[in-house]
CSV table of C-alpha atoms and ligand atoms in Angstrom, one decimal:
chain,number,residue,atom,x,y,z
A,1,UNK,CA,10.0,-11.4,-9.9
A,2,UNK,CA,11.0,-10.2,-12.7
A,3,UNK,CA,11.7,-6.3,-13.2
A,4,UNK,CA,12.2,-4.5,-17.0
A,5,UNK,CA,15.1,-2.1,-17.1
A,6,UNK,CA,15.2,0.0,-20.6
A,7,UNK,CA,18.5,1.6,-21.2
A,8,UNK,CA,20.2,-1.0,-18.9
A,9,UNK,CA,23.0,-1.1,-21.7
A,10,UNK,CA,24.0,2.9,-21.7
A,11,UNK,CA,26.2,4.5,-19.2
A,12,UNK,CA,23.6,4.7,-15.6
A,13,UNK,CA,21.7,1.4,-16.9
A,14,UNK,CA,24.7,-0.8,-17.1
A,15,UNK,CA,25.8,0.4,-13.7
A,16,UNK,CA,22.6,-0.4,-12.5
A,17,UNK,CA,22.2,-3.6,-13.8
A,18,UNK,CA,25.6,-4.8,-12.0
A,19,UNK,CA,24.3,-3.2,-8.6
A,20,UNK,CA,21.2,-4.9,-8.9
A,21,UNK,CA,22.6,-8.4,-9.5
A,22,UNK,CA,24.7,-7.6,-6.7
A,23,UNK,CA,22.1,-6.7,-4.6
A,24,UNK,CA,19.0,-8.5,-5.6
A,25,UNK,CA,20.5,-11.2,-6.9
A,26,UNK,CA,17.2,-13.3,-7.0
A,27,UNK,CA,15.3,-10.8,-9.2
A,28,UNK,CA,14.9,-11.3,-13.0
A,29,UNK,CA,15.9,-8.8,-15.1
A,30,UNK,CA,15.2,-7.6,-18.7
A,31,UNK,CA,17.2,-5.8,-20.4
A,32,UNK,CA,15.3,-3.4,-23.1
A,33,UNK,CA,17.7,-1.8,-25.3
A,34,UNK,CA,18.2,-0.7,-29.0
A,35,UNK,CA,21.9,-0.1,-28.8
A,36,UNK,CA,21.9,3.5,-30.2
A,37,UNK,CA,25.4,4.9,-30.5
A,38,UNK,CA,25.5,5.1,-26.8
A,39,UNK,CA,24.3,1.5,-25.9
A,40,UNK,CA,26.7,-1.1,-26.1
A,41,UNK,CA,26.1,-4.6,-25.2
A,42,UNK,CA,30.0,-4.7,-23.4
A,43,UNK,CA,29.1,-2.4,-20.9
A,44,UNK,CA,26.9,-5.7,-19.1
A,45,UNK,CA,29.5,-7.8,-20.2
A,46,UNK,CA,30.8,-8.7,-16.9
A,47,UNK,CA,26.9,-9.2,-15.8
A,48,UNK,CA,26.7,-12.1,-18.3
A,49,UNK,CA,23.2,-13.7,-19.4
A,50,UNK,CA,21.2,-16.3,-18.1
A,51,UNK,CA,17.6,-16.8,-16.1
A,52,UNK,CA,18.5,-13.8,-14.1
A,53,UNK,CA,19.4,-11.0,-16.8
A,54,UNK,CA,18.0,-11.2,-20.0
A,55,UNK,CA,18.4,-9.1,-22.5
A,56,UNK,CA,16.1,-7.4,-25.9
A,57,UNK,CA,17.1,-5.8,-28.6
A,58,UNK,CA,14.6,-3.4,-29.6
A,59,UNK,CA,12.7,0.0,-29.2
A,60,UNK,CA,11.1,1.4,-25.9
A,61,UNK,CA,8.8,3.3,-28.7
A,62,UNK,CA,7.7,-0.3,-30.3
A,63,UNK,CA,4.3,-0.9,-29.1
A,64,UNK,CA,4.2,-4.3,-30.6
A,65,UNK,CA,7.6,-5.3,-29.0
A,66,UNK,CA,6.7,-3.8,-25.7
A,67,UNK,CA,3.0,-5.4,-25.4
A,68,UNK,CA,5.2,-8.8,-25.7
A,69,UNK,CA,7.2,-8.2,-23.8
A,70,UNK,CA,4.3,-8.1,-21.4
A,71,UNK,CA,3.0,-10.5,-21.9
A,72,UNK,CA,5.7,-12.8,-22.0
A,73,UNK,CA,6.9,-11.9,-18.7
A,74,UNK,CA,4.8,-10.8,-15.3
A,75,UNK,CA,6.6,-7.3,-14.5
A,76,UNK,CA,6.7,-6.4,-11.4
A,77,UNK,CA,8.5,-3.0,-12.3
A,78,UNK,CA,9.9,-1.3,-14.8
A,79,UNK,CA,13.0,1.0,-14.2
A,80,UNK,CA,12.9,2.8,-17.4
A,81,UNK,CA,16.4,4.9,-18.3
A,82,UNK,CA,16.5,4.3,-22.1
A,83,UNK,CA,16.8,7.8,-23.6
A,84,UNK,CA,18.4,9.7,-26.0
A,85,UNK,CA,20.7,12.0,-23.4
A,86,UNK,CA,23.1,14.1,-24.9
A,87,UNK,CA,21.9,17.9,-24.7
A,88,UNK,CA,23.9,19.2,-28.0
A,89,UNK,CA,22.5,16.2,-29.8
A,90,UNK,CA,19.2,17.5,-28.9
A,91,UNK,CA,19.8,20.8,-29.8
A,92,UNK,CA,21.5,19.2,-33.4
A,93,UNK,CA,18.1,17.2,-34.1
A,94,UNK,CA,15.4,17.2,-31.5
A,95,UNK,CA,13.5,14.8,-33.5
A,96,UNK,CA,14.6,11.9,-32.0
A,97,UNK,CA,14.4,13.0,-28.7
A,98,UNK,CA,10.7,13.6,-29.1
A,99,UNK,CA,10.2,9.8,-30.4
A,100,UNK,CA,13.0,7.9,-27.4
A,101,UNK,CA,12.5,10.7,-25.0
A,102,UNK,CA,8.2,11.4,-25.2
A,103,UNK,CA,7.3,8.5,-27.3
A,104,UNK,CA,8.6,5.5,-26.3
A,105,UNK,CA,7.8,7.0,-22.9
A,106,UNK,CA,4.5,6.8,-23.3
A,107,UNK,CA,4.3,3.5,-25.3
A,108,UNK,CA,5.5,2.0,-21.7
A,109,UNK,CA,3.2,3.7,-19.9
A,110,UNK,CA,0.4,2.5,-22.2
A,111,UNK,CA,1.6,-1.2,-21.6
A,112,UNK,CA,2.1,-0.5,-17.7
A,113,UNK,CA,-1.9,0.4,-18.4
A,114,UNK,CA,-2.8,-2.6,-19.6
A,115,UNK,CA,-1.5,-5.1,-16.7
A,116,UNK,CA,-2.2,-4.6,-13.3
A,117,UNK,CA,0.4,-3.4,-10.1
A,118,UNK,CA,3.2,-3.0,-12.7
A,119,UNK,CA,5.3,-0.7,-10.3
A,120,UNK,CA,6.7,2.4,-13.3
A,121,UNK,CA,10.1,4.3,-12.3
A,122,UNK,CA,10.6,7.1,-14.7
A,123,UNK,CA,14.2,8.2,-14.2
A,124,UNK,CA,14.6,12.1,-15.0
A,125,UNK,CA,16.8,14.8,-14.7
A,126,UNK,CA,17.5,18.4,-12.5
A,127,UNK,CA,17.6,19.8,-16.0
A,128,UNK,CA,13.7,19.7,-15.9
A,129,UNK,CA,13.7,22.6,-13.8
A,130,UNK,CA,15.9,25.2,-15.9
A,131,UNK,CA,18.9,27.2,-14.7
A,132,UNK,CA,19.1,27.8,-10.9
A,133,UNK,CA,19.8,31.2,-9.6
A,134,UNK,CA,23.2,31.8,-7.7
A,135,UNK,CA,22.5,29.7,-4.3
A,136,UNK,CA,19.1,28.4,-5.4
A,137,UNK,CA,18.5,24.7,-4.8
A,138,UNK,CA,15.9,23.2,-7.1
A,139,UNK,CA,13.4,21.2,-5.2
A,140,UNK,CA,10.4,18.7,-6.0
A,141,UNK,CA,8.1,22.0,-6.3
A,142,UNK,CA,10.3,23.8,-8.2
A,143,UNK,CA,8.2,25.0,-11.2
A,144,UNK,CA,9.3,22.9,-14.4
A,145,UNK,CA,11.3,25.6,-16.8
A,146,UNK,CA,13.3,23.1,-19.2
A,147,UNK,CA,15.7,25.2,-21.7
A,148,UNK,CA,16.8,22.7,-24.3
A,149,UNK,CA,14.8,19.9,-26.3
A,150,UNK,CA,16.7,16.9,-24.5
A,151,UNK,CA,15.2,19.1,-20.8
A,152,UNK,CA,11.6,19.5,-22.6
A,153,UNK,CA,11.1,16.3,-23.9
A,154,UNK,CA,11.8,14.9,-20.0
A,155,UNK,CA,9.8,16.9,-18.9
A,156,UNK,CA,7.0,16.4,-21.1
A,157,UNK,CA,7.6,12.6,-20.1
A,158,UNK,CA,7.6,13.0,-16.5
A,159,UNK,CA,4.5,15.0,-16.7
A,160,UNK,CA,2.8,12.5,-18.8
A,161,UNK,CA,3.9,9.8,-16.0
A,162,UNK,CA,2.6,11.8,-13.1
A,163,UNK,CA,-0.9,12.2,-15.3
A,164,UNK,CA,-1.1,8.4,-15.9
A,165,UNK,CA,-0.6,8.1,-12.0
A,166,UNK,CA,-3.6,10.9,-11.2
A,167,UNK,CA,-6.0,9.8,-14.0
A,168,UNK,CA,-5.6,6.2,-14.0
A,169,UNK,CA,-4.3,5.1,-10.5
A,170,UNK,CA,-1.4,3.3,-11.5
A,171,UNK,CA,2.1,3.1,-9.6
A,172,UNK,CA,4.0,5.6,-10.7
A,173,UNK,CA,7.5,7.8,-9.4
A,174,UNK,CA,9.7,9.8,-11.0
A,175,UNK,CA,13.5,10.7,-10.1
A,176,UNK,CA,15.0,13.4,-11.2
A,177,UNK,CA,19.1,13.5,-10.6
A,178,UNK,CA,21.7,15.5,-11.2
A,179,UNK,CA,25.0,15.0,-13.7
A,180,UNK,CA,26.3,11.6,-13.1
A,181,UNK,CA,29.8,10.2,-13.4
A,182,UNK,CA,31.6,7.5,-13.5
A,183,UNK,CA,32.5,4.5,-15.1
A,184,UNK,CA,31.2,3.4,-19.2
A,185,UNK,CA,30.1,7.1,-19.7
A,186,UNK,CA,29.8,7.7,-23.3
A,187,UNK,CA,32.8,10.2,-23.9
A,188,UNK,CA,30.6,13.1,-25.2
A,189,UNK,CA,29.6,14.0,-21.9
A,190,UNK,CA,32.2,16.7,-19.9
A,191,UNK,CA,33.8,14.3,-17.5
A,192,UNK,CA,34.8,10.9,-19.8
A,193,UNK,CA,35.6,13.3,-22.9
A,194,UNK,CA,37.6,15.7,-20.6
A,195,UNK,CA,39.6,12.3,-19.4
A,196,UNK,CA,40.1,11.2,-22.9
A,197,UNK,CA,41.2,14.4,-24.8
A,198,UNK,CA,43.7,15.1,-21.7
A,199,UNK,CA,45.5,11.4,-22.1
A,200,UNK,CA,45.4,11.8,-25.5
A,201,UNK,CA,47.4,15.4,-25.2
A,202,UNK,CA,44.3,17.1,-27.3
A,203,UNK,CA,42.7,20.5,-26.4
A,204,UNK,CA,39.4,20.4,-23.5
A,205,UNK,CA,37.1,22.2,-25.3
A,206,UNK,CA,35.3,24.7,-22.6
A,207,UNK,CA,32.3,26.4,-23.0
A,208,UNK,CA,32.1,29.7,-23.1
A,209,UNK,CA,34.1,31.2,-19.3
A,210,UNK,CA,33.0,27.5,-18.1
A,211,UNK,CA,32.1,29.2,-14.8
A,212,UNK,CA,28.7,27.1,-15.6
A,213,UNK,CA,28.1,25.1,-12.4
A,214,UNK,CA,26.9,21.1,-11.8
A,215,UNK,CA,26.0,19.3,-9.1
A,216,UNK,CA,28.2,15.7,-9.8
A,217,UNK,CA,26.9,12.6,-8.5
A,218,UNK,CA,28.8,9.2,-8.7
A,219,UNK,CA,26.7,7.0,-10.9
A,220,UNK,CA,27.0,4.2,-8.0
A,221,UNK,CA,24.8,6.5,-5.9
A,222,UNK,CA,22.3,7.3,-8.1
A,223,UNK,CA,21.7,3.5,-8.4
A,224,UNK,CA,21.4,3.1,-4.7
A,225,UNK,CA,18.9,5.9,-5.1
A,226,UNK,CA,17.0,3.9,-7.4
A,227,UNK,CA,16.5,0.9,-6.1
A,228,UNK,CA,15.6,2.6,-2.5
A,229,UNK,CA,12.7,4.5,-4.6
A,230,UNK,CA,11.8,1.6,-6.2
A,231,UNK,CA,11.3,-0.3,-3.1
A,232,UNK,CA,9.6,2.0,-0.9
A,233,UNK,CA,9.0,5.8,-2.9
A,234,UNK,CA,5.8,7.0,-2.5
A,235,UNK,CA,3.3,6.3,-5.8
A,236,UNK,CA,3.2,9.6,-6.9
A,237,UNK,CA,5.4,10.9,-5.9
A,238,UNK,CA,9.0,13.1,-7.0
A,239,UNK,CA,12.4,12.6,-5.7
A,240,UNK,CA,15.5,14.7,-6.7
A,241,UNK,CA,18.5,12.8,-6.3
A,242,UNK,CA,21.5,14.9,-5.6
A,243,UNK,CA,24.3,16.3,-3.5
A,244,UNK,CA,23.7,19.7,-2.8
A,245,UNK,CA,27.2,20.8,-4.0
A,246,UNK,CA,28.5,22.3,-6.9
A,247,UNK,CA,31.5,22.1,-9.1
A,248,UNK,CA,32.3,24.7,-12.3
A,249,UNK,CA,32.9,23.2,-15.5
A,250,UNK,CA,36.3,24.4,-15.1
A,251,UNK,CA,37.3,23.1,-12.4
A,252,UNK,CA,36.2,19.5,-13.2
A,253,UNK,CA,39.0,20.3,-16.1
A,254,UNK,CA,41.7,21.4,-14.3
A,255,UNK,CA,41.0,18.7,-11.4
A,256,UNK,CA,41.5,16.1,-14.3
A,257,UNK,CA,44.9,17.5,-15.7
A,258,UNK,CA,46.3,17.9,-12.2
A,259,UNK,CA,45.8,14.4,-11.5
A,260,UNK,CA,47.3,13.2,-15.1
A,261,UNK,CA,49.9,15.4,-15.1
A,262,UNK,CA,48.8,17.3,-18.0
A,263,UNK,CA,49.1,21.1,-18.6
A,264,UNK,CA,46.2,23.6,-18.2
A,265,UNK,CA,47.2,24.9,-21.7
A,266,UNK,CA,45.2,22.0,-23.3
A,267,UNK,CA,41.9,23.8,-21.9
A,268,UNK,CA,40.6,25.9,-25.0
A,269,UNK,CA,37.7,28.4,-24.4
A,270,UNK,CA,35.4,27.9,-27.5
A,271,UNK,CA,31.9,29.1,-28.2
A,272,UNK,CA,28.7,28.9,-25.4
A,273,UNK,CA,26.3,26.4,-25.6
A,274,UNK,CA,23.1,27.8,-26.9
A,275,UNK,CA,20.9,28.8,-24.2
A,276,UNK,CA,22.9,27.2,-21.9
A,277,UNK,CA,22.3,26.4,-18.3
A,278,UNK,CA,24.7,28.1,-15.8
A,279,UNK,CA,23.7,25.9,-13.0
A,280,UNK,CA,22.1,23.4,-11.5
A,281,UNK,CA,21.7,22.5,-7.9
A,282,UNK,CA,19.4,20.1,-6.0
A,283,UNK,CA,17.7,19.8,-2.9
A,284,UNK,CA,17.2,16.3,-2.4
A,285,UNK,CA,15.7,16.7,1.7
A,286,UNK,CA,13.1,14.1,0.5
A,287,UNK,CA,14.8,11.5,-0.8
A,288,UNK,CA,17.0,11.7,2.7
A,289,UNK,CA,14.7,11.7,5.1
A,290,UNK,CA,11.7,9.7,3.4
A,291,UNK,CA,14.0,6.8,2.4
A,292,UNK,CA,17.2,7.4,4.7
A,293,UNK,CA,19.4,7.5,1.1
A,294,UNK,CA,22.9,9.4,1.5
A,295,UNK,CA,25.6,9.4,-1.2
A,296,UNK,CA,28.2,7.4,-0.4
A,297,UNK,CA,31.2,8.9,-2.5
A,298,UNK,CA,32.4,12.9,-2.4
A,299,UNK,CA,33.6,14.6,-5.5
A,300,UNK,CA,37.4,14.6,-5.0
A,301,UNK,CA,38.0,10.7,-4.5
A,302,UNK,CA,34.7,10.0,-6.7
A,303,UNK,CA,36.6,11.6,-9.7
A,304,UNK,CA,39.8,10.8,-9.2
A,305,UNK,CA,38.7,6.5,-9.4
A,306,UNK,CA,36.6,8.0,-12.3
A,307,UNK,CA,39.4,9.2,-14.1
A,308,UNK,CA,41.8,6.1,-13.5
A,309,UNK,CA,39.0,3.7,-14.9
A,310,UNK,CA,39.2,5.5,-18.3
A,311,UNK,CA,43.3,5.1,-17.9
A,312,UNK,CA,42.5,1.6,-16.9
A,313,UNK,CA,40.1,1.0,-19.8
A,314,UNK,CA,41.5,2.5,-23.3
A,315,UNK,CA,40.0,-0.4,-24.9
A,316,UNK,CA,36.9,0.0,-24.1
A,317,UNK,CA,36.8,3.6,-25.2
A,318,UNK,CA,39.0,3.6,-28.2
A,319,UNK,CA,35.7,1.1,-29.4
A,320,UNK,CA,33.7,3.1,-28.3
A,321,UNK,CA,34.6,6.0,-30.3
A,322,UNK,CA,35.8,3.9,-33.5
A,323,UNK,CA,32.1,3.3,-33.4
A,324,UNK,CA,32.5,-0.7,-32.9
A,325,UNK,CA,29.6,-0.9,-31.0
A,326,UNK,CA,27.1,0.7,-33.9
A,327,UNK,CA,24.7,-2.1,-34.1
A,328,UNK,CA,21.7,0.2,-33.6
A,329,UNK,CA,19.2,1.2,-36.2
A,330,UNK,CA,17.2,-1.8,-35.9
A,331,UNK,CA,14.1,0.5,-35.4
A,332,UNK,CA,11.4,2.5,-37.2
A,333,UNK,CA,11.6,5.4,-36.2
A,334,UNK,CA,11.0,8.0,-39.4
A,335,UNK,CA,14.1,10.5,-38.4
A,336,UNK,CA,16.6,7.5,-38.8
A,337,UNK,CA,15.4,6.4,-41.9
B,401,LIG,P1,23.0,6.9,-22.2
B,401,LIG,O1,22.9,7.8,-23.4
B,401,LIG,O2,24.4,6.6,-21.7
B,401,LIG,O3,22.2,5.6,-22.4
B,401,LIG,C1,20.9,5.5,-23.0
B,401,LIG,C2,20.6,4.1,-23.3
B,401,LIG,O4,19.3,4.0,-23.8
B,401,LIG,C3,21.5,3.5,-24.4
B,401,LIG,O5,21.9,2.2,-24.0
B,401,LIG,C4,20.7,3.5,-25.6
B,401,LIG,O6,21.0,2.4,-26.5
B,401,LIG,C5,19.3,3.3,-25.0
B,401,LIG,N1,18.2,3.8,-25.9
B,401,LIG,C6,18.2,5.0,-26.5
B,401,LIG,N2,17.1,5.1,-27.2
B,401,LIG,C7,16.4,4.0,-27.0
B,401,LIG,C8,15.1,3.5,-27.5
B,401,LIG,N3,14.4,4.2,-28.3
B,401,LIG,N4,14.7,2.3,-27.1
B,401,LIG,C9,15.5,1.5,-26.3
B,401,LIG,N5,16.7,1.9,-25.8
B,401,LIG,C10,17.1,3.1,-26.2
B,401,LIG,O7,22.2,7.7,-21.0
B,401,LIG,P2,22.5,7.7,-19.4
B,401,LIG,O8,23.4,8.8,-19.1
B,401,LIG,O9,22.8,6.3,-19.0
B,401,LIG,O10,21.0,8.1,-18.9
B,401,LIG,C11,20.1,7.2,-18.6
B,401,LIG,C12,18.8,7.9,-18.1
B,401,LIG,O11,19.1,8.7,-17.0
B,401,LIG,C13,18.2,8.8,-19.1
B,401,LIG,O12,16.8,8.7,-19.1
B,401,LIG,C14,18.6,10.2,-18.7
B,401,LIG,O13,17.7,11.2,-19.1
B,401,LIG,C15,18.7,10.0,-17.2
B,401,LIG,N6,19.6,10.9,-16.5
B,401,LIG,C16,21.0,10.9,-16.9
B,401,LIG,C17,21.8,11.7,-16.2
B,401,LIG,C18,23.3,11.8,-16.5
B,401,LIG,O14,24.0,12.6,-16.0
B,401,LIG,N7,23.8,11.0,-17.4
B,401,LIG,C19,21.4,12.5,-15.1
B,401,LIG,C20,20.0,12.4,-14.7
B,401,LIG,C21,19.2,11.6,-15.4
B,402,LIG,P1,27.3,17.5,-20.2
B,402,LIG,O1,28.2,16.5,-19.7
B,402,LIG,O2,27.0,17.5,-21.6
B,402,LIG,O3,26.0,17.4,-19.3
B,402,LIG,P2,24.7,18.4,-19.2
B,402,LIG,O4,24.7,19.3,-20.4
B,402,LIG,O5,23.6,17.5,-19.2
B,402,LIG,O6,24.9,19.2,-17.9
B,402,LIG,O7,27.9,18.9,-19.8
B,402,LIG,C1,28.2,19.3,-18.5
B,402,LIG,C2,28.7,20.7,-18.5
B,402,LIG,O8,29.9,20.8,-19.2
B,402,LIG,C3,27.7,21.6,-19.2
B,402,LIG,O9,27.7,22.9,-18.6
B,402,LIG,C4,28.3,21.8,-20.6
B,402,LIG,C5,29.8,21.7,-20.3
B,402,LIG,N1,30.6,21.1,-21.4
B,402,LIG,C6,31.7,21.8,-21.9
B,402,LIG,O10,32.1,22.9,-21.4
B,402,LIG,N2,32.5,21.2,-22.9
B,402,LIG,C7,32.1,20.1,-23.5
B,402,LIG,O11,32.8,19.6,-24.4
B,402,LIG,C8,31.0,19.4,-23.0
B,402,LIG,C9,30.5,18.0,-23.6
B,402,LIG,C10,30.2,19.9,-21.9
């Protein structure tokens, strides 16, 4: 059987790929990726290619590439993750976050169309639903009130994979998780970039009072939350994916220099994010008792591995942000050009 994953070289899509070799090690995968800035072919590395992982470099937004991709191979499912992620890149130039993000989203679903009992996984985020009140816990009903472009243009995609579901009958779920962690995280997210600057005796740059709250989730459980959806979620349905439990910005910091030994004077205050979320928190009831998923991993031991593999593994991110990996722009899209 053989199952597309898009993304599977970024930060959640390589950690999924190496769970699901683990775990399903007689399904086929495919690999769709176009190695933006934060795809890099080292993070599957380990995972190796062969009859059982292959992998494409290309666009999820090429409709040509994709129909061949069809065709070539009988897709049993498609976990799609590839997406341009970053929030402040999104609020820099949301162009390109309508073209990954609601584009290439749609050029899937068109090719899931076209072949019949192609099972679709559209992995989205808590962001979809806004900024959560003080002790408010978003769940699947939760009205969608996205605040940035990267949180609108997921949720214009998840709504345009719930309509394909409705109007044409076709299998289709979406996830929505909260902020993962963990290892290969590109370091412009909190948690890898908060790790790097402290080792590297530079200032963590803090949002605004940083009092801004997320709920953290191991990227190791959000892949077991994945593959329990894809193998028996509900057609139609939504699952959060989350903890429950919620961390301030600033005390992710100071968690990090405590355990390496740096000084809270490196944290530095600086300007708020425009219309910035203060928190997010998820119910994810469903998820728990529909599929019997639990996370495995709590924040305090979770982190402190988290921080150790970027200690462990300056190589990979001193490539990383030398920009080694850059192989990307083989794609059309008119905002690259
Ligand atoms: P990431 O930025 O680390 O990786 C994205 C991957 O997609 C990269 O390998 C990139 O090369 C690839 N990609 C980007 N544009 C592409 C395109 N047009 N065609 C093909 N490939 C393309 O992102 P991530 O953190 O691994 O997130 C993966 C998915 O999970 C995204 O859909 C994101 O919205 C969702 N998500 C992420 C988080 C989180 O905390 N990181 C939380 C909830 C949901
Ligand atoms: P981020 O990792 O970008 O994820 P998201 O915006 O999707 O939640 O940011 C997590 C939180 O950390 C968010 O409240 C913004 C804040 N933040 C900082 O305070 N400083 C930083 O340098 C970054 C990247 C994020």
């Amino acid at each position: 059987m053989h199952i597309l994953v898009t993304g599977g070289c970024g930060f959640i899509g390589s950690n999924l790929i190496r769970m699901l070799r683990r775990a399903r090690p007689t399904w086929k995968l495919v690999n769709l990726d176009a190695l933006t800035y934060a795809g890099n072919v080292e993070n599957v590395k380990d995972v190796g290619e062969d009859e059982h992982c292959a992998f494409v470099h290309g666009n999820v937004a090429n409709a040509a590439l994709v129909a061949g991709l069809f065709a070539r191979y009988d897709f049993a499912s498609v976990l799609h993750l590839a997406a341009e992620s970053h929030v402040d890149r999104s609020i820099v130039g949301p162009q390109l976050f309508v073209e990954t993000n609601i584009c290439g989203t749609h050029t899937l679903l068109e090719a899931v169309r076209a072949h019949a009992n192609v099972r679709f996984i559209q992995v989205s985020t808590d962001e979809v639903y806004g900024s959560a009140a003080s002790g408010q816990c978003f769940t699947e009903a939760t009205p969608l009130q996205p605040t940035n472009p990267y949180a609108a243009s997921k949720a214009a995609a998840d709504l345009l994979a719930l309509a394909y579901q409705r109007t044409y009958g076709l299998d289709i779920v979406v996830t929505r998780c909260t902020n993962n962690f963990g290892p290969y995280q590109f370091p412009e997210k909190l948690i890898p970039l908060m790790c790097i600057n402290a080792l590297e005796d530079k200032q963590l740059p803090i949002y605004g009072d940083g009092a801004q709250e997320r709920d953290w989730l191991h990227v190791e459980d959000h892949c077991s939350a994945l593959l329990a959806i894809l193998e028996r979620g509900k057609s139609g349905s939504t699952y959060n994916i989350g903890t429950g439990q919620t961390c301030t910005n600033l005390t992710i910091a100071t968690r990090i220099l405590a355990h390496l030994g740096k000084p809270d004077s490196l944290i530095r205050h600086i300007s708020d994010r425009p219309g910035h979320d203060r928190r997010y928190a998820l119910d994810s009831a469903r998820l728990r008792s529909e599929l019997g998923w639990m996370p495995r991993y709590g924040l305090g031991d979770a982190l402190t591995k988290t921080i150790d593999w970027y200690v462990e593994n300056r190589g990979w991110w001193e490539r990383v942000l030398s920009g080694a990996y850059r192989t990307a722009p083989a794609n059309e899209f008119p905002s690259r050009a």
